[in-house]
Tab-separated table of C-alpha atoms in Angstrom:
chain	number	residue	atom	x	y	z
A	1	MET	CA	-36.316	-51.407	39.084
A	2	LEU	CA	-37.823	-47.993	38.284
A	3	GLU	CA	-37.927	-47.213	34.610
A	4	MET	CA	-38.549	-43.807	33.212
A	5	ARG	CA	-38.999	-42.473	29.874
A	6	PHE	CA	-38.829	-38.652	28.980
A	7	HIS	CA	-40.100	-36.842	26.210
A	8	ALA	CA	-39.120	-33.273	25.251
A	9	ARG	CA	-38.259	-30.906	22.438
A	10	PRO	CA	-34.627	-30.069	21.379
A	11	GLY	CA	-33.280	-27.234	23.728
A	12	GLN	CA	-35.165	-28.154	26.717
A	13	GLY	CA	-32.300	-29.584	28.569
A	14	LEU	CA	-33.382	-33.182	28.959
A	15	GLU	CA	-29.846	-34.554	28.768
A	16	ALA	CA	-28.692	-32.588	31.745
A	17	ALA	CA	-31.827	-33.676	33.706
A	18	VAL	CA	-31.279	-37.320	33.164
A	19	GLU	CA	-27.786	-36.936	33.842
A	20	LEU	CA	-28.306	-35.175	37.174
A	21	LEU	CA	-30.958	-37.729	38.079
A	22	THR	CA	-28.499	-40.793	37.562
A	23	LEU	CA	-25.690	-38.891	39.309
A	24	ALA	CA	-27.729	-38.189	42.405
A	25	ALA	CA	-28.849	-41.903	42.526
A	26	ARG	CA	-25.321	-42.987	42.289
A	27	ALA	CA	-24.362	-40.471	45.082
A	28	GLU	CA	-27.007	-42.337	47.240
A	29	GLY	CA	-25.385	-45.787	46.554
A	30	LYS	CA	-27.869	-46.853	44.081
A	31	TYR	CA	-27.370	-48.190	40.626
A	32	ALA	CA	-28.643	-45.933	37.772
A	33	GLN	CA	-28.282	-45.367	34.117
A	34	GLY	CA	-29.478	-42.834	31.726
A	35	PHE	CA	-29.341	-41.688	27.993
A	36	THR	CA	-31.208	-39.658	25.449
A	37	LYS	CA	-32.007	-40.186	21.921
A	38	ARG	CA	-32.864	-37.629	19.293
A	39	SER	CA	-35.609	-38.534	16.952
A	40	SER	CA	-36.899	-36.516	14.110
A	41	SER	CA	-39.778	-37.135	11.549
A	42	SER	CA	-41.111	-35.042	8.871
A	43	LYS	CA	-43.698	-33.590	11.400
A	44	GLU	CA	-41.486	-32.618	14.199
A	45	SER	CA	-38.196	-33.092	16.100
A	46	SER	CA	-38.233	-34.411	19.733
A	47	VAL	CA	-35.727	-35.917	22.141
A	48	ARG	CA	-36.426	-38.910	24.160
A	49	GLY	CA	-34.573	-39.860	27.399
A	50	PHE	CA	-34.352	-43.023	29.502
A	51	ALA	CA	-33.417	-43.782	33.033
A	52	ARG	CA	-33.298	-46.545	35.472
A	53	VAL	CA	-32.709	-46.437	39.111
A	54	ASP	CA	-32.613	-49.540	41.294
A	55	GLU	CA	-30.924	-51.001	44.460
A	56	GLN	CA	-29.449	-53.872	42.601
A	57	PRO	CA	-27.151	-53.845	39.565
A	58	ILE	CA	-28.834	-52.865	36.402
A	59	THR	CA	-27.922	-55.635	33.433
A	60	VAL	CA	-30.294	-54.013	30.710
A	61	ASN	CA	-29.165	-51.305	28.564
A	62	THR	CA	-31.928	-50.596	25.959
A	63	GLU	CA	-34.619	-48.141	25.451
A	64	ILE	CA	-37.469	-48.369	27.843
A	65	GLU	CA	-40.476	-49.796	26.043
A	66	GLU	CA	-42.734	-50.398	29.228
A	67	PRO	CA	-41.931	-47.534	31.526
A	68	ASP	CA	-43.254	-47.252	35.270
A	69	LEU	CA	-43.092	-43.308	34.606
A	70	ILE	CA	-43.419	-41.121	31.509
A	71	VAL	CA	-42.160	-37.532	31.901
A	72	VAL	CA	-43.371	-34.940	29.386
A	73	LEU	CA	-41.654	-31.678	29.206
A	74	ASP	CA	-43.828	-30.019	26.622
A	75	GLU	CA	-47.502	-30.595	26.729
A	76	GLY	CA	-47.865	-30.481	23.016
A	77	LEU	CA	-46.092	-33.768	22.783
A	78	LEU	CA	-48.828	-35.460	24.836
A	79	ALA	CA	-51.203	-35.120	21.798
A	80	HIS	CA	-48.979	-38.034	20.166
A	81	ARG	CA	-50.152	-41.333	21.298
A	82	GLU	CA	-46.778	-42.966	20.940
A	83	VAL	CA	-45.599	-40.679	24.024
A	84	THR	CA	-47.725	-42.757	26.451
A	85	LYS	CA	-47.317	-46.025	24.638
A	86	GLY	CA	-46.358	-48.759	26.864
A	87	LEU	CA	-46.889	-47.304	30.026
A	88	LYS	CA	-47.446	-49.863	32.650
A	89	PRO	CA	-50.906	-50.278	34.041
A	90	THR	CA	-49.818	-48.835	37.430
A	91	GLY	CA	-47.651	-46.114	35.674
A	92	ILE	CA	-47.501	-42.585	36.005
A	93	VAL	CA	-47.350	-39.586	33.707
A	94	ILE	CA	-45.938	-36.360	35.015
A	95	LEU	CA	-46.608	-33.270	32.685
A	96	ASN	CA	-45.434	-29.694	32.390
A	97	THR	CA	-48.784	-27.775	32.275
A	98	SER	CA	-50.568	-25.073	34.087
A	99	LYS	CA	-53.772	-27.217	33.737
A	100	ALA	CA	-55.493	-29.392	36.302
A	101	PRO	CA	-55.339	-32.939	36.211
A	102	SER	CA	-59.021	-33.395	35.287
A	103	GLN	CA	-58.245	-31.028	32.109
A	104	ILE	CA	-55.612	-33.119	31.046
A	105	ARG	CA	-57.801	-36.173	31.205
A	106	GLY	CA	-60.556	-34.388	29.407
A	107	ALA	CA	-58.206	-33.065	26.702
A	108	TYR	CA	-56.120	-36.159	26.032
A	109	GLY	CA	-57.969	-39.157	27.435
A	110	CYS	CA	-55.022	-40.074	29.832
A	111	GLN	CA	-56.428	-42.448	32.611
A	112	ALA	CA	-52.970	-43.012	34.377
A	113	THR	CA	-52.008	-41.429	37.633
A	114	LEU	CA	-51.081	-37.815	36.805
A	115	GLY	CA	-48.392	-35.373	38.124
A	116	VAL	CA	-48.864	-31.880	36.908
A	117	VAL	CA	-46.543	-28.985	37.493
A	118	ALA	CA	-46.114	-25.555	35.776
A	119	ALA	CA	-42.512	-26.054	35.046
A	120	ASP	CA	-42.759	-23.170	32.435
A	121	GLN	CA	-43.785	-20.712	35.022
A	122	ILE	CA	-41.330	-21.732	37.650
A	123	ALA	CA	-38.463	-21.689	35.049
A	124	GLN	CA	-39.395	-18.227	34.252
A	125	GLU	CA	-39.953	-16.979	37.660
A	126	ILE	CA	-36.810	-18.393	39.401
A	127	LEU	CA	-34.311	-19.019	36.346
A	128	GLY	CA	-35.540	-16.309	34.040
A	129	THR	CA	-35.511	-18.832	31.215
A	130	PRO	CA	-37.949	-21.266	29.616
A	131	LEU	CA	-35.575	-24.208	30.355
A	132	VAL	CA	-37.975	-26.710	32.221
A	133	ASN	CA	-35.633	-29.513	32.717
A	134	PHE	CA	-34.757	-29.070	36.285
A	135	PRO	CA	-38.069	-28.136	37.602
A	136	MET	CA	-39.588	-31.175	35.747
A	137	LEU	CA	-36.828	-33.177	37.807
A	138	GLY	CA	-38.219	-31.788	40.950
A	139	ALA	CA	-41.559	-33.199	39.989
A	140	VAL	CA	-40.126	-36.474	39.179
A	141	ILE	CA	-38.673	-36.798	42.525
A	142	LYS	CA	-41.709	-35.865	44.335
A	143	VAL	CA	-43.786	-38.447	42.347
A	144	THR	CA	-41.197	-41.341	42.450
A	145	GLN	CA	-38.916	-40.633	45.638
A	146	ALA	CA	-36.242	-42.218	43.480
A	147	VAL	CA	-33.599	-40.048	45.025
A	148	ARG	CA	-33.621	-37.401	47.732
A	149	LEU	CA	-34.088	-33.890	46.763
A	150	GLU	CA	-31.254	-32.856	48.963
A	151	SER	CA	-28.930	-35.100	47.115
A	152	LEU	CA	-29.030	-32.817	44.008
A	153	GLU	CA	-27.878	-29.631	45.850
A	154	PRO	CA	-24.287	-30.594	46.051
A	155	LEU	CA	-24.190	-32.060	42.582
A	156	LEU	CA	-25.606	-28.625	41.262
A	157	MET	CA	-23.084	-26.558	43.324
A	158	GLU	CA	-20.266	-28.669	42.200
A	159	ARG	CA	-21.256	-28.360	38.479
A	160	LEU	CA	-22.720	-24.903	38.476
A	161	GLY	CA	-21.219	-22.889	41.318
A	162	SER	CA	-23.558	-20.217	42.476
A	163	GLY	CA	-25.968	-20.795	39.650
A	164	GLY	CA	-26.705	-24.223	41.262
A	165	LYS	CA	-28.645	-22.269	44.150
A	166	LYS	CA	-31.183	-20.955	41.549
A	167	ILE	CA	-31.577	-24.255	39.956
A	168	PHE	CA	-32.058	-26.049	43.187
A	169	ALA	CA	-34.633	-23.319	44.287
A	170	ALA	CA	-36.476	-24.180	40.951
A	171	LEU	CA	-36.319	-27.846	41.852
A	172	GLN	CA	-37.704	-27.228	45.272
A	173	MET	CA	-40.583	-25.137	44.155
A	174	ALA	CA	-41.598	-27.739	41.469
A	175	TYR	CA	-41.249	-30.491	44.073
A	176	MET	CA	-43.707	-28.494	46.353
A	177	GLU	CA	-46.055	-27.455	43.593
A	178	THR	CA	-46.497	-30.712	41.755
A	179	VAL	CA	-50.215	-32.046	41.986
A	180	ILE	CA	-50.724	-35.657	41.908
A	181	GLN	CA	-54.098	-37.194	40.816
A	182	GLU	CA	-54.452	-40.946	41.251
A	183	ARG	CA	-55.545	-43.221	38.238
A	184	GLU	CA	-59.073	-43.094	37.225
A	185	THR	CA	-60.591	-46.796	37.362
């Protein structure tokens, strides 16, 4: 079972991305579940998302404490150690940033396999908005192969009509531009 945990700020569209991922997995005949949880502290507000995808029925329905994948929609959240807490030793972190993986390792001490993509830039360029949820989903698909990228297009068209074409283009661009650097040993 692939277990994913997402970290975002309110308004970044995390719920829509998690929902689209689970719908695509189900459309491919897989089992999937996803949900989000808003948390706020005195320091700042954030949203966490959780998704599971498997070939077998999923019997657990809890927050994911030890994910295979952590997806961070806002680089500033990576400064908080709890964001990467519990990541499995073979886990992967996907980050919305224009920085190279080596810069992220230096700045945050992240030793995991890293996937980076400039989702902010892609969203602005293609969608004309800072909404990074769908470009980040393209990066997730590239790194995990949890679903086929093509599975998302009909879902987007069904839900968003002609606007789905632009979103799918953003997904594709992020998929192509995601840079992956293996775990440092």
